[in-house]
Coordinates of C-alpha atoms in Angstrom, one line a residue:
M195 CA -1.2 -11.6 33.0
Q196 CA -4.6 -10.0 32.5
I197 CA -6.6 -11.2 29.4
V198 CA -8.2 -8.0 27.9
F199 CA -9.6 -9.7 24.6
M200 CA -10.3 -13.2 23.5
N201 CA -12.2 -14.7 20.5
R202 CA -12.9 -18.2 19.5
L203 CA -12.6 -19.2 15.8
S204 CA -13.4 -22.4 13.7
R205 CA -13.1 -23.9 10.3
M206 CA -13.9 -27.0 8.5
S207 CA -11.0 -29.4 8.2
G208 CA -11.6 -32.5 5.9
V209 CA -15.1 -33.5 5.0
D210 CA -17.1 -33.0 8.3
Q211 CA -14.5 -32.1 10.8
E212 CA -14.6 -28.7 12.5
V213 CA -11.4 -27.5 14.2
F214 CA -11.3 -24.6 16.7
A215 CA -8.8 -22.0 17.8
Q216 CA -8.6 -19.1 20.4
L217 CA -7.1 -15.7 19.7
W218 CA -6.2 -13.6 22.8
I219 CA -4.7 -10.4 23.9
G220 CA -3.1 -10.0 27.3
E221 CA -1.4 -7.1 29.3
E222 CA 1.0 -7.2 32.1
E223 CA 2.8 -4.1 33.6
G224 CA 2.6 -2.2 30.3
S225 CA 3.7 -5.0 28.0
W226 CA 1.2 -6.5 25.5
R227 CA 1.1 -10.1 24.5
L228 CA -0.9 -11.5 21.6
G229 CA -1.3 -15.2 20.9
W230 CA -3.0 -17.9 19.0
R231 CA -4.0 -21.3 20.5
D232 CA -5.1 -24.3 18.5
F233 CA -7.4 -27.1 19.9
A234 CA -7.6 -30.7 19.0
G235 CA -11.0 -31.9 20.3
S236 CA -11.3 -30.6 23.9
Q237 CA -7.4 -30.5 24.3
E238 CA -5.0 -27.6 23.5
A239 CA -2.9 -28.6 20.6
G240 CA -0.4 -25.7 20.4
D241 CA 0.1 -22.1 21.4
S242 CA 1.8 -19.5 19.2
L243 CA 2.9 -16.1 20.5
W244 CA 2.5 -13.6 17.8
Y245 CA 3.6 -10.5 19.7
E246 CA 5.3 -9.4 22.9
G247 CA 6.2 -5.9 23.5
G248 CA 5.2 -2.3 24.7
S249 CA 3.8 -0.8 21.6
W250 CA -0.1 -1.1 21.3
N251 CA 0.0 0.2 17.7
E252 CA 2.6 -2.4 16.6
M253 CA 0.6 -5.2 18.5
L254 CA -2.5 -4.1 16.7
C255 CA -0.9 -4.3 13.3
V256 CA 0.4 -7.7 14.1
Y257 CA -3.0 -8.8 15.3
R258 CA -4.8 -7.6 12.2
H259 CA -2.2 -9.1 9.8
E260 CA -2.0 -12.6 11.4
L261 CA -5.8 -12.7 11.8
A262 CA -6.3 -11.9 8.2
V263 CA -3.9 -14.8 7.3
K264 CA -6.1 -17.2 9.5
L265 CA -9.3 -15.9 8.0
G266 CA -8.0 -16.3 4.6
D267 CA -7.2 -19.9 5.4
G268 CA -10.9 -20.5 6.4
Y269 CA -11.2 -19.6 10.0
R270 CA -14.4 -17.7 11.0
P271 CA -14.7 -15.8 14.3
L272 CA -17.4 -16.7 16.9
I273 CA -17.7 -12.9 17.6
D274 CA -17.9 -10.5 14.5
G275 CA -16.0 -7.4 14.3
A276 CA -12.8 -9.1 14.9
F277 CA -10.6 -6.5 13.1
H278 CA -11.6 -3.5 15.2
D279 CA -11.5 -1.2 12.2
E280 CA -13.9 0.5 10.0
D281 CA -13.7 -2.0 7.1
S282 CA -16.7 -4.1 6.4
L283 CA -17.1 -7.2 4.3
S284 CA -20.8 -6.7 3.9
G285 CA -23.0 -4.9 1.5
G286 CA -22.9 -1.8 -0.7
R287 CA -21.6 -0.7 -4.0
N288 CA -18.1 -1.3 -3.0
Q289 CA -18.9 -5.2 -2.6
E290 CA -20.2 -5.2 -6.2
Q291 CA -16.9 -3.6 -7.4
L292 CA -14.8 -6.0 -5.3
K293 CA -16.6 -9.0 -6.9
L294 CA -15.7 -7.7 -10.4
Q295 CA -12.1 -7.4 -9.3
Y296 CA -12.2 -10.9 -7.7
F297 CA -13.7 -12.4 -10.9
S298 CA -11.2 -10.6 -13.1
E299 CA -8.3 -11.9 -11.3
R300 CA -9.4 -15.4 -11.8
H301 CA -11.0 -15.2 -15.3
G302 CA -8.8 -12.6 -17.2
N303 CA -7.6 -13.2 -20.7
E304 CA -3.8 -13.4 -20.2
S305 CA -2.9 -12.5 -23.9
V306 CA -5.3 -9.5 -23.8
Y307 CA -3.7 -8.4 -20.4
E308 CA -0.2 -8.7 -21.8
E309 CA -1.2 -6.6 -24.8
L310 CA -2.8 -4.0 -22.6
C311 CA 0.4 -3.9 -20.5
T312 CA 2.5 -3.4 -23.6
W313 CA 0.1 -0.5 -24.6
R314 CA 0.7 1.0 -21.2
R315 CA 4.4 0.9 -21.4
G316 CA 4.5 2.5 -24.8
K317 CA 2.0 5.2 -23.9
A318 CA 3.7 6.0 -20.6
S319 CA 7.0 6.5 -22.5
S320 CA 5.6 8.6 -25.1
E321 CA 3.7 10.8 -22.6
R322 CA 6.5 10.7 -20.0
K323 CA 4.2 9.6 -17.4
A324 CA 4.3 6.9 -14.7
P325 CA 2.4 3.7 -16.1
Y326 CA 0.1 3.6 -13.0
I327 CA -1.2 7.0 -13.8
L328 CA -2.5 5.8 -17.2
A329 CA -4.1 2.5 -15.8
S330 CA -3.6 0.3 -12.8
N331 CA -2.9 -3.3 -12.9
R332 CA -6.4 -3.8 -11.5
L333 CA -8.1 -1.8 -14.3
L334 CA -6.2 -3.8 -17.0
R335 CA -7.2 -7.0 -15.3
M336 CA -10.9 -6.0 -15.5
L337 CA -10.6 -4.9 -19.1
S338 CA -8.9 -8.3 -20.1
A339 CA -11.8 -10.2 -18.2
F340 CA -14.8 -8.5 -19.3
L341 CA -13.7 -7.4 -22.9
P342 CA -15.8 -4.3 -23.5
R343 CA -16.7 -3.8 -27.2
T344 CA -18.3 -0.2 -27.1
P345 CA -17.8 3.0 -25.2
E346 CA -20.9 2.3 -23.3
E347 CA -19.7 -1.1 -22.1
L348 CA -16.2 0.5 -21.3
L349 CA -17.9 3.0 -18.8
Q350 CA -19.4 0.1 -16.9
I351 CA -15.8 -1.0 -15.8
P352 CA -14.9 0.3 -12.3
G353 CA -12.0 2.9 -12.7
V354 CA -13.1 4.0 -16.1
G355 CA -14.6 7.5 -16.0
E356 CA -15.3 9.9 -18.9
G357 CA -11.9 11.4 -18.8
K358 CA -10.0 8.1 -19.0
A359 CA -12.4 6.8 -21.6
S360 CA -11.9 9.9 -23.8
Q361 CA -8.2 9.7 -23.5
Y362 CA -7.5 6.0 -23.9
G363 CA -10.8 4.4 -24.6
A364 CA -10.3 4.0 -28.3
D365 CA -6.9 2.3 -27.7
W366 CA -8.4 -0.1 -25.1
L367 CA -11.3 -1.0 -27.2
N368 CA -9.0 -1.8 -30.2
I369 CA -7.6 -4.5 -28.0
T370 CA -10.5 -5.8 -26.1
A371 CA -13.0 -5.9 -28.9
A372 CA -10.8 -8.1 -31.0
A373 CA -11.1 -10.9 -28.4
Q374 CA -13.8 -13.6 -28.2
R375 CA -16.0 -13.3 -25.1
A376 CA -18.6 -15.6 -23.7
H377 CA -20.5 -13.1 -21.4
S378 CA -22.6 -10.0 -21.9
F379 CA -23.1 -6.5 -20.5
P380 CA -24.3 -5.2 -18.0
L381 CA -22.2 -7.2 -15.5
D382 CA -24.8 -7.9 -12.9
W383 CA -24.4 -11.6 -13.6
V384 CA -21.0 -11.5 -11.9
N385 CA -22.7 -11.6 -8.5
E386 CA -24.2 -15.0 -9.1
A387 CA -21.1 -16.4 -10.8
V388 CA -18.9 -15.7 -7.7
D389 CA -18.6 -18.4 -5.1
K390 CA -19.4 -16.6 -1.8
E391 CA -17.0 -18.5 0.5
S392 CA -14.1 -18.2 -2.0
F393 CA -14.9 -14.4 -2.4
V394 CA -14.8 -13.9 1.5
S395 CA -11.5 -15.8 1.8
W396 CA -10.1 -13.6 -1.1
Q397 CA -11.2 -10.4 0.8
Y398 CA -9.4 -11.6 3.9
K399 CA -6.3 -12.2 1.7
Q400 CA -6.6 -8.5 0.5
K401 CA -6.7 -7.5 4.2
E402 CA -3.7 -9.6 4.9
L403 CA -1.7 -7.6 2.2
K404 CA -3.0 -4.4 3.5
Y405 CA -2.1 -5.0 7.2
K406 CA 1.3 -6.5 6.1
K407 CA 2.2 -3.1 4.5
Q408 CA 1.0 -1.3 7.6
L409 CA 3.1 -3.4 9.9
E410 CA 6.2 -3.0 7.7
R411 CA 5.7 0.7 7.5
L412 CA 5.3 0.9 11.3
R413 CA 8.5 -1.1 11.9
L414 CA 10.4 0.9 9.2
R415 CA 9.4 4.2 10.9
R416 CA 10.4 3.0 14.4
A417 CA 13.8 1.8 13.0
L418 CA 14.4 5.1 11.2
L419 CA 13.6 7.2 14.3
Q420 CA 16.0 5.1 16.5
G421 CA 18.7 5.2 13.7
I422 CA 18.4 8.9 13.1
E423 CA 18.6 9.6 16.8
N424 CA 21.8 7.4 16.9
G425 CA 23.3 9.4 14.1
L426 CA 23.1 6.8 11.3
G427 CA 23.3 7.8 7.6
M428 CA 21.1 6.8 4.7
E429 CA 23.2 3.7 3.8
Q430 CA 23.4 2.5 7.5
L431 CA 19.6 3.1 7.8
Q432 CA 19.0 1.0 4.6
V433 CA 20.9 -1.9 5.9
Q434 CA 19.4 -1.7 9.3
S435 CA 15.7 -1.5 8.0
G436 CA 16.2 -3.8 5.1
A437 CA 14.4 -1.2 2.9
S438 CA 15.5 0.3 -0.3
R439 CA 17.2 3.7 -0.2
R440 CA 14.0 5.2 -1.9
E441 CA 11.7 3.7 0.7
V442 CA 14.0 5.0 3.5
L443 CA 13.8 8.6 1.9
E444 CA 10.1 8.5 1.5
A445 CA 9.6 7.3 5.0
V446 CA 11.8 10.2 6.3
E447 CA 9.7 12.6 4.3
E448 CA 6.6 11.2 5.9
L449 CA 8.1 11.4 9.4
E450 CA 8.9 15.2 8.8
R451 CA 5.3 15.8 7.6
E452 CA 4.0 14.4 10.9
G453 CA 6.2 16.5 13.0
Y454 CA 9.3 14.3 13.7
S455 CA 12.7 15.8 13.0
A456 CA 15.2 14.2 10.6
E457 CA 17.6 17.1 10.8
K458 CA 20.4 14.9 12.1
L459 CA 20.2 12.7 9.0
I460 CA 19.9 15.6 6.6
A461 CA 22.9 17.5 8.0
L462 CA 25.0 14.3 7.9
E463 CA 24.0 13.5 4.3
L464 CA 24.4 17.1 3.1
S465 CA 27.7 17.6 4.9
G466 CA 29.7 16.9 1.8
V467 CA 27.5 19.2 -0.4
S468 CA 28.9 22.7 -0.8
S469 CA 26.8 25.7 0.6
G470 CA 26.8 27.3 -2.8
E471 CA 25.1 24.0 -4.4
Q472 CA 22.6 24.0 -1.5
E473 CA 21.8 27.7 -2.0
S474 CA 21.2 27.1 -5.7
V475 CA 18.7 24.5 -5.1
W476 CA 17.0 26.5 -2.4
A477 CA 16.7 29.4 -4.8
A478 CA 15.2 27.0 -7.4
Y479 CA 12.5 26.1 -4.9
E480 CA 11.7 29.6 -4.2
L481 CA 11.4 30.4 -7.9
L482 CA 9.6 27.3 -9.1
G483 CA 7.9 25.8 -6.0
D484 CA 8.5 22.5 -4.4
T485 CA 6.0 20.3 -6.2
F486 CA 8.1 18.9 -9.1
L487 CA 11.8 18.0 -8.7
K488 CA 12.8 17.9 -12.3
P489 CA 12.5 21.6 -13.2
V490 CA 14.2 22.4 -9.9
L491 CA 17.2 20.1 -10.9
Y492 CA 17.7 21.8 -14.1
Q493 CA 17.2 25.3 -12.7
A494 CA 19.9 24.6 -10.1
Y495 CA 22.3 22.6 -12.1
G496 CA 21.7 23.7 -15.7
E497 CA 19.6 22.3 -18.6
A498 CA 22.5 20.3 -19.9
F499 CA 23.4 18.7 -16.7
S500 CA 24.3 15.1 -17.1
P501 CA 26.7 13.8 -14.5
P502 CA 28.6 10.5 -15.1
E503 CA 27.4 9.0 -11.8
G504 CA 23.9 9.5 -12.8
L505 CA 21.1 11.8 -11.5
D506 CA 19.8 9.6 -8.5
I507 CA 22.2 11.2 -5.9
Y508 CA 21.2 14.7 -7.0
Y509 CA 17.5 13.9 -6.8
E510 CA 18.1 12.6 -3.3
R511 CA 19.9 15.9 -2.4
L512 CA 16.9 17.8 -3.7
R513 CA 14.5 15.9 -1.6
L514 CA 16.7 16.3 1.5
I515 CA 16.9 20.1 0.9
R516 CA 13.1 20.2 0.2
I517 CA 12.5 18.7 3.6
R518 CA 14.4 21.8 5.2
Y519 CA 12.6 24.1 2.7
R520 CA 9.1 22.8 3.6
R521 CA 9.9 23.0 7.3
E522 CA 10.9 26.7 7.0
Q523 CA 7.8 27.5 4.9
A524 CA 5.6 25.8 7.4
A525 CA 7.2 27.6 10.2
S526 CA 6.8 31.0 8.4
L527 CA 3.2 30.2 7.6
G528 CA 2.7 29.5 11.3
I529 CA 4.2 32.8 12.4
A530 CA 2.1 34.7 9.7
T531 CA -1.1 33.0 10.8
N532 CA -0.3 33.8 14.5
L533 CA 0.2 37.4 13.6

């Protein structure tokens, strides 16, 4: 096996004891191997094989995820740039915002946070919007930690722009201004209040979550491509991948956008749907466009449509037919462009 990359890492263990490890990537006849080796003094203490296979992309995802776990546990590389990506842990306005996020996750007012979450649920219901569109968990955490009392202070919270402030600022301030706080605005004091080493470890934990999602997404896509080629249906793909039915469908849509064909799956799943029903849905897309599903549903099935089995199965049909519709639209646009 040829070693193509190696890095040495260390961390403090106990009071004054430094422990070392080695991270390596090897290649042999088109197969990649990725491993981690612990050292006890000058002796090797253990070797862990993280990945073995033929996919460079999957190996890289495993590498980034597992390395982020180790760095989150306190290991630091001898050679910087260990992630081989464009992310940086140093400098810039983004670092200031991340420190605010880090501080808010550790020093938020839980009762205020719960009150803000209750507000979001009620507002989302009344406005018929997804809760995350109104405010993310991250934003609510920051509001609960820094407790702005005025519109000027509110605008200093990352994620709050003029639009959000004018829409929901008064509601937020009614909640946050009622709580006691022991700090002031502006929030430049946060930089000194954050422990540097703990903050760096937290950043690596964020990377760990990010790369874990990337790895799960990559493996789901691979499982779906293999399953679709083998003629599996939605239920079988769900069991094989361990993903929810919605996650499977979203991944199928993404594969189609990237040029892969899911026609075998679509044909299988729509085999029990009458041609008349499919034509009605297609006509609704032509009339209303393919951005929003709800108006298409009621255009195709009627305003009073409320089947006893629920609407989920029908929304799934709409999304499968939409894949075909978008594929044909893209093909037509390509022909028109070539002309």
